[in-house]
């Protein structure tokens, strides 16, 4: 920041012409931008004086505070304070996370931002040199080791617990350090949930939301350090902290490719995905939002609300004995399947799924329609209700459960086939897949197939769950985290037509002497629309061949054709395509067509969206053509 001495006189600040109170340099992953910041209490007075002085400066002034991003995490918060020609403005720009607030007052041409960045960067370097001896906070490493130095005050737990609100200040502890995060609350990507830790330890909350255990998050926290706990308080707190909520997770198959450990999210290798028409439960993709709950089947109760007879409590044995067992074969697909392809166009927010966040299984249980009718669903309820909400037994530290909802007509339709499932592939549901009861909503995005089902509510409203209201929605490629309005888009229900190549793999080679390349994959469409054709090309889409579809494993009788509108299961496909003469590389492409003649878009860019959902462009795989021994004379 600079002031014009010739017009405003000499500065009385110790830093001379440079008014920079945010004085920690942070290098962005791009390596090309730097900003400076500090939250040292010692600099609060100089910060206020600087801001007052800047209001009277005719020169250009800009202070940036930007939270650094990693290549794997797309959410960030970018606040900035600006002074332009004597006019002070403040804006908070959120580029990620949920529950974002946006305060934006932008009256400036873009070229001024570039100039301001240059000037602010220069000032930051000078200021860092001037202040580097003043702003060394104890937590200089990402590990935030527990240390006590003469530079930091020592607090007791009792003193920390007095700071539990914005009025009294919001203090938290982490690994023996004490942090005043009052100013950070307003820009926390997770909203005011951070206040749950106010006056206490962060560890129990970060154990549940393991995304916080990253260096850049710990670095941000270090800026707010104001002291350390005394040894007695730290020992007391350590003994009181609950155990890791993920410590009792079930054992998983080693073949799974892990996208996230806590919560656990993984997909099978694409090379084995289409080996079985019915995906073995152990390699069926896993999508958990929270820790897997441990449920005692004897104590289990399913509550049903919103019916004329009042609240119903149903045991597992009652669910099994009172209602006919119904079995369907249905494919479940995560909304983020193939998100990795969108990431190649532009970074999105979410797990970096490949092509295997989709699997097929047989599901058995009571039909939701039968259960609702048994307990009082009728014309009177139907006249008022529009949705059926589901709530899981998996909960976060606030006691908030995972939840979702589906339209009432899907839930009670005879053709809807919605199940309260207690078996998967002929056995009890595995823990990762919702034991003892989950809802299976065939033809609908996996997010609505709530696991560990604890409550059903027949309602005139959609679920208020975060995952229904502020996630799993599609937006225009032009919508970013500054402009997104989750209320403007409907929640994803039925998914679009989809197909992908499982063999051969990207970057592998085929032998020219084989004369043909065998291509395999899967295809599926939401809403019960049957896949009627899969087209395959080995020259990037110039020429096409029709693949053979199958609805069973090799050597088994194919499944009978599904009723119209009830094609819940995928189709596997395979084709042998001649290798083009003199081709050195093959660009293998697949695209599917469903019974409504819906087809996949040819490229990703036009369907790109900030959450990376609904990724269903033509799938492309490039392989080399090697010269086989048969061709060598």
Tab-separated table of C-alpha atoms in Angstrom, residues 101-354:
chain	number	residue	atom	x	y	z
A	101	UNK	CA	-22.016	-15.785	1.999
A	102	UNK	CA	-21.227	-13.270	-0.639
A	103	UNK	CA	-20.789	-9.608	0.003
A	104	UNK	CA	-19.602	-7.947	-3.107
A	105	UNK	CA	-19.122	-4.335	-3.955
A	106	UNK	CA	-17.183	-4.172	-7.156
A	107	UNK	CA	-17.137	-0.876	-8.958
A	108	UNK	CA	-13.685	-1.114	-10.437
A	109	UNK	CA	-12.360	-1.798	-13.909
A	110	UNK	CA	-10.344	-4.968	-14.162
A	111	UNK	CA	-7.121	-3.159	-15.056
A	112	UNK	CA	-7.109	-1.518	-11.628
A	113	UNK	CA	-7.029	-4.923	-9.976
A	114	UNK	CA	-3.940	-5.849	-11.930
A	115	UNK	CA	-2.236	-2.584	-10.978
A	116	UNK	CA	-3.308	-2.955	-7.364
A	117	UNK	CA	-1.928	-6.474	-7.263
A	118	UNK	CA	1.446	-5.245	-8.499
A	119	UNK	CA	1.603	-2.428	-5.955
A	120	UNK	CA	0.309	-4.552	-3.095
A	121	UNK	CA	2.805	-7.281	-3.893
A	122	UNK	CA	5.690	-4.811	-3.799
A	123	UNK	CA	4.465	-3.380	-0.517
A	124	UNK	CA	4.071	-6.856	0.910
A	125	UNK	CA	7.698	-7.739	0.269
A	126	UNK	CA	8.916	-4.534	1.936
A	127	UNK	CA	6.553	-4.974	4.845
A	128	UNK	CA	7.602	-8.531	5.394
A	129	UNK	CA	11.215	-7.397	5.756
A	130	UNK	CA	10.208	-4.719	8.258
A	131	UNK	CA	7.933	-6.892	10.352
A	132	UNK	CA	9.402	-10.388	10.144
A	133	UNK	CA	10.758	-10.164	13.697
A	134	UNK	CA	7.379	-9.140	15.102
A	135	UNK	CA	5.011	-11.714	13.673
A	136	UNK	CA	6.627	-15.063	14.448
A	137	UNK	CA	3.760	-17.065	15.950
A	138	UNK	CA	4.439	-20.296	17.777
A	139	UNK	CA	2.716	-22.565	15.251
A	140	UNK	CA	5.204	-22.227	12.395
A	141	UNK	CA	4.982	-25.845	11.336
A	142	UNK	CA	1.976	-27.640	9.878
A	143	UNK	CA	2.052	-30.091	12.752
A	144	UNK	CA	1.424	-27.353	15.347
A	145	UNK	CA	3.594	-28.982	18.000
A	146	UNK	CA	2.728	-28.300	21.606
A	147	UNK	CA	5.276	-25.779	22.845
A	148	UNK	CA	5.457	-23.153	25.506
A	149	UNK	CA	7.614	-20.116	24.966
A	150	UNK	CA	8.038	-16.843	26.735
A	151	UNK	CA	6.404	-15.116	23.764
A	152	UNK	CA	3.018	-16.795	24.199
A	153	UNK	CA	0.619	-16.544	27.132
A	154	UNK	CA	-0.357	-19.691	29.011
A	155	UNK	CA	-4.077	-20.326	29.536
A	156	UNK	CA	-6.207	-22.740	31.504
A	157	UNK	CA	-9.193	-24.599	30.102
A	158	UNK	CA	-11.423	-22.487	32.291
A	159	UNK	CA	-10.144	-19.336	30.619
A	160	UNK	CA	-10.676	-20.802	27.167
A	161	UNK	CA	-14.242	-21.885	27.904
A	162	UNK	CA	-15.200	-18.275	28.688
A	163	UNK	CA	-14.792	-17.466	24.995
A	164	UNK	CA	-17.709	-19.250	23.364
A	165	UNK	CA	-19.475	-16.532	21.364
A	166	UNK	CA	-18.808	-13.743	18.926
A	167	UNK	CA	-19.441	-11.240	21.713
A	168	UNK	CA	-16.866	-12.712	24.092
A	169	UNK	CA	-14.591	-13.979	21.332
A	170	UNK	CA	-14.369	-17.461	19.882
A	171	UNK	CA	-11.404	-19.408	21.215
A	172	UNK	CA	-10.565	-23.020	20.427
A	173	UNK	CA	-7.725	-25.369	21.267
A	174	UNK	CA	-5.783	-27.769	19.072
A	175	UNK	CA	-2.956	-30.019	20.260
A	176	UNK	CA	-2.298	-27.815	23.243
A	177	UNK	CA	-2.405	-24.506	21.405
A	178	UNK	CA	-4.998	-21.792	21.993
A	179	UNK	CA	-6.464	-19.945	19.002
A	180	UNK	CA	-8.687	-16.892	18.741
A	181	UNK	CA	-10.708	-17.575	15.586
A	182	UNK	CA	-13.322	-14.867	16.086
A	183	UNK	CA	-12.512	-13.133	12.809
A	184	UNK	CA	-12.429	-16.426	10.898
A	185	UNK	CA	-15.971	-17.492	11.830
A	186	UNK	CA	-17.585	-15.297	9.166
A	187	UNK	CA	-15.483	-16.803	6.390
A	188	UNK	CA	-15.503	-20.435	7.497
A	189	UNK	CA	-16.585	-22.515	4.453
A	190	UNK	CA	-18.669	-24.758	6.703
A	191	UNK	CA	-20.690	-21.848	8.053
A	192	UNK	CA	-21.362	-21.341	11.731
A	193	UNK	CA	-20.878	-25.030	12.572
A	194	UNK	CA	-17.414	-23.979	13.646
A	195	UNK	CA	-19.057	-22.408	16.709
A	196	UNK	CA	-19.772	-25.900	18.034
A	197	UNK	CA	-16.107	-26.085	19.017
A	198	UNK	CA	-16.115	-22.647	20.652
A	199	UNK	CA	-14.459	-22.724	24.051
A	200	UNK	CA	-13.173	-26.250	23.532
A	201	UNK	CA	-11.094	-28.581	21.395
A	202	UNK	CA	-11.128	-28.867	17.615
A	203	UNK	CA	-9.938	-32.490	17.613
A	204	UNK	CA	-13.355	-34.202	17.987
A	205	UNK	CA	-14.745	-32.218	15.065
A	206	UNK	CA	-11.717	-32.588	12.839
A	207	UNK	CA	-11.725	-36.328	13.500
A	208	UNK	CA	-15.148	-36.421	11.913
A	209	UNK	CA	-14.373	-33.990	9.096
A	210	UNK	CA	-10.963	-35.349	8.181
A	211	UNK	CA	-10.595	-32.909	5.277
A	212	UNK	CA	-9.176	-30.479	7.853
A	213	UNK	CA	-6.105	-32.654	8.362
A	214	UNK	CA	-4.163	-30.976	5.585
A	215	UNK	CA	-1.133	-28.749	5.758
A	216	UNK	CA	-2.762	-25.670	4.269
A	217	UNK	CA	-5.627	-25.833	6.793
A	218	UNK	CA	-3.210	-26.152	9.689
A	219	UNK	CA	-1.235	-23.237	8.285
A	220	UNK	CA	-4.341	-21.058	8.298
A	221	UNK	CA	-5.096	-22.072	11.886
A	222	UNK	CA	-1.559	-21.162	12.945
A	223	UNK	CA	-2.235	-17.530	12.060
A	224	UNK	CA	-4.774	-17.301	14.879
A	225	UNK	CA	-2.611	-18.715	17.649
A	226	UNK	CA	-2.606	-16.580	20.797
A	227	UNK	CA	-1.192	-18.931	23.428
A	228	UNK	CA	-0.898	-22.447	24.823
A	229	UNK	CA	-2.715	-24.525	27.424
A	230	UNK	CA	-0.985	-25.150	30.705
A	231	UNK	CA	0.178	-28.767	31.146
A	232	UNK	CA	-2.625	-29.671	33.555
A	233	UNK	CA	-5.330	-28.426	31.183
A	234	UNK	CA	-3.787	-30.151	28.187
A	235	UNK	CA	-3.570	-33.468	30.027
A	236	UNK	CA	-7.185	-33.132	31.170
A	237	UNK	CA	-8.339	-32.341	27.660
A	238	UNK	CA	-6.432	-35.243	26.130
A	239	UNK	CA	-8.073	-37.717	28.479
A	240	UNK	CA	-11.522	-36.288	27.740
A	241	UNK	CA	-11.304	-36.320	23.931
A	242	UNK	CA	-13.482	-38.991	22.342
A	243	UNK	CA	-11.951	-41.709	20.215
A	244	UNK	CA	-11.760	-41.552	16.456
A	245	UNK	CA	-15.334	-41.990	15.121
A	246	UNK	CA	-13.859	-43.938	12.215
A	247	UNK	CA	-12.021	-46.443	14.425
A	248	UNK	CA	-14.659	-49.162	14.023
A	249	UNK	CA	-15.003	-48.998	10.238
A	250	UNK	CA	-15.548	-52.346	8.466
A	251	UNK	CA	-12.774	-54.159	6.621
A	252	UNK	CA	-12.639	-53.367	2.908
A	253	UNK	CA	-11.369	-55.328	-0.079
A	254	UNK	CA	-7.764	-54.425	-0.986
A	255	UNK	CA	-8.615	-54.123	-4.683
A	256	UNK	CA	-10.698	-50.996	-4.087
A	257	UNK	CA	-9.179	-47.739	-5.277
A	258	UNK	CA	-9.594	-45.274	-2.421
A	259	UNK	CA	-10.705	-41.694	-3.030
A	260	UNK	CA	-11.167	-40.806	0.637
A	261	UNK	CA	-10.411	-42.694	3.854
A	262	UNK	CA	-12.485	-40.667	6.309
A	263	UNK	CA	-15.256	-40.943	5.333
A	264	UNK	CA	-14.508	-43.990	3.213
A	265	UNK	CA	-15.090	-43.651	-0.507
A	266	UNK	CA	-13.702	-46.059	-3.065
A	267	UNK	CA	-14.355	-47.648	-6.436
A	268	UNK	CA	-13.252	-50.946	-7.987
A	269	UNK	CA	-10.574	-50.965	-10.696
A	270	UNK	CA	-12.210	-50.331	-14.058
A	271	UNK	CA	-10.530	-53.463	-15.417
A	272	UNK	CA	-12.666	-55.733	-13.211
A	273	UNK	CA	-15.863	-53.680	-13.087
A	274	UNK	CA	-17.485	-55.395	-16.075
A	275	UNK	CA	-16.223	-58.885	-15.274
A	276	UNK	CA	-19.505	-59.590	-13.484
A	277	UNK	CA	-23.017	-58.585	-14.441
A	278	UNK	CA	-23.882	-58.648	-10.730
A	279	UNK	CA	-21.136	-56.737	-8.945
A	280	UNK	CA	-19.785	-58.660	-5.919
A	281	UNK	CA	-20.667	-56.758	-2.759
A	282	UNK	CA	-17.042	-56.484	-1.658
A	283	UNK	CA	-16.048	-54.453	-4.716
A	284	UNK	CA	-19.346	-52.572	-5.177
A	285	UNK	CA	-18.355	-48.900	-5.035
A	286	UNK	CA	-18.488	-47.355	-1.548
A	287	UNK	CA	-19.893	-43.863	-1.013
A	288	UNK	CA	-20.058	-42.742	2.610
A	289	UNK	CA	-20.608	-39.188	3.812
A	290	UNK	CA	-20.057	-39.880	7.526
A	291	UNK	CA	-18.735	-42.689	9.760
A	292	UNK	CA	-20.395	-46.074	9.315
A	293	UNK	CA	-22.786	-46.464	12.281
A	294	UNK	CA	-22.816	-49.626	14.341
A	295	UNK	CA	-26.428	-50.782	14.542
A	296	UNK	CA	-27.742	-53.542	16.800
A	297	UNK	CA	-30.334	-55.393	14.680
A	298	UNK	CA	-32.284	-56.403	17.802
A	299	UNK	CA	-32.593	-52.806	18.946
A	300	UNK	CA	-33.155	-51.364	15.471
A	301	UNK	CA	-36.317	-49.337	14.902
A	302	UNK	CA	-37.525	-47.642	11.739
A	303	UNK	CA	-39.748	-44.651	12.438
A	304	UNK	CA	-42.387	-43.502	9.957
A	305	UNK	CA	-44.023	-40.086	10.257
A	306	UNK	CA	-46.633	-38.160	8.332
A	307	UNK	CA	-49.313	-40.849	8.025
A	308	UNK	CA	-52.853	-40.664	9.324
A	309	UNK	CA	-52.194	-43.183	12.084
A	310	UNK	CA	-49.438	-41.154	13.712
A	311	UNK	CA	-45.800	-42.095	14.232
A	312	UNK	CA	-44.938	-45.728	13.555
A	313	UNK	CA	-41.982	-47.626	15.006
A	314	UNK	CA	-41.079	-50.752	13.077
A	315	UNK	CA	-38.539	-53.410	14.089
A	316	UNK	CA	-36.372	-55.318	11.641
A	317	UNK	CA	-38.228	-58.570	12.329
A	318	UNK	CA	-41.582	-56.828	11.755
A	319	UNK	CA	-40.357	-55.414	8.460
A	320	UNK	CA	-39.344	-58.874	7.329
A	321	UNK	CA	-42.426	-60.740	8.564
A	322	UNK	CA	-45.272	-58.341	7.782
A	323	UNK	CA	-44.451	-57.524	4.177
A	324	UNK	CA	-43.775	-59.654	1.103
A	325	UNK	CA	-40.128	-59.884	0.087
A	326	UNK	CA	-39.554	-58.241	-3.257
A	327	UNK	CA	-36.323	-58.536	-5.282
A	328	UNK	CA	-35.023	-56.291	-8.030
A	329	UNK	CA	-31.759	-55.961	-9.916
A	330	UNK	CA	-30.735	-52.329	-9.931
A	331	UNK	CA	-27.677	-50.265	-10.742
A	332	UNK	CA	-26.620	-47.485	-8.399
A	333	UNK	CA	-24.443	-44.648	-9.652
A	334	UNK	CA	-22.866	-41.785	-7.748
A	335	UNK	CA	-23.703	-38.325	-9.085
A	336	UNK	CA	-19.948	-37.721	-9.329
A	337	UNK	CA	-19.107	-40.771	-11.425
A	338	UNK	CA	-16.460	-39.790	-14.026
A	339	UNK	CA	-15.813	-36.477	-12.259
A	340	UNK	CA	-12.101	-36.880	-13.010
A	341	UNK	CA	-12.842	-36.079	-16.660
A	342	UNK	CA	-14.402	-32.761	-15.674
A	343	UNK	CA	-11.341	-32.004	-13.564
A	344	UNK	CA	-9.244	-32.234	-16.715
A	345	UNK	CA	-11.296	-29.409	-18.237
A	346	UNK	CA	-11.330	-27.234	-15.119
A	347	UNK	CA	-10.991	-27.988	-11.435
A	348	UNK	CA	-14.250	-28.901	-9.706
A	349	UNK	CA	-15.226	-29.581	-6.110
A	350	UNK	CA	-15.643	-33.195	-5.063
A	351	UNK	CA	-14.055	-36.623	-4.936
A	352	UNK	CA	-12.034	-37.443	-8.023
A	353	UNK	CA	-14.083	-40.455	-9.163
A	354	UNK	CA	-13.029	-42.421	-12.211
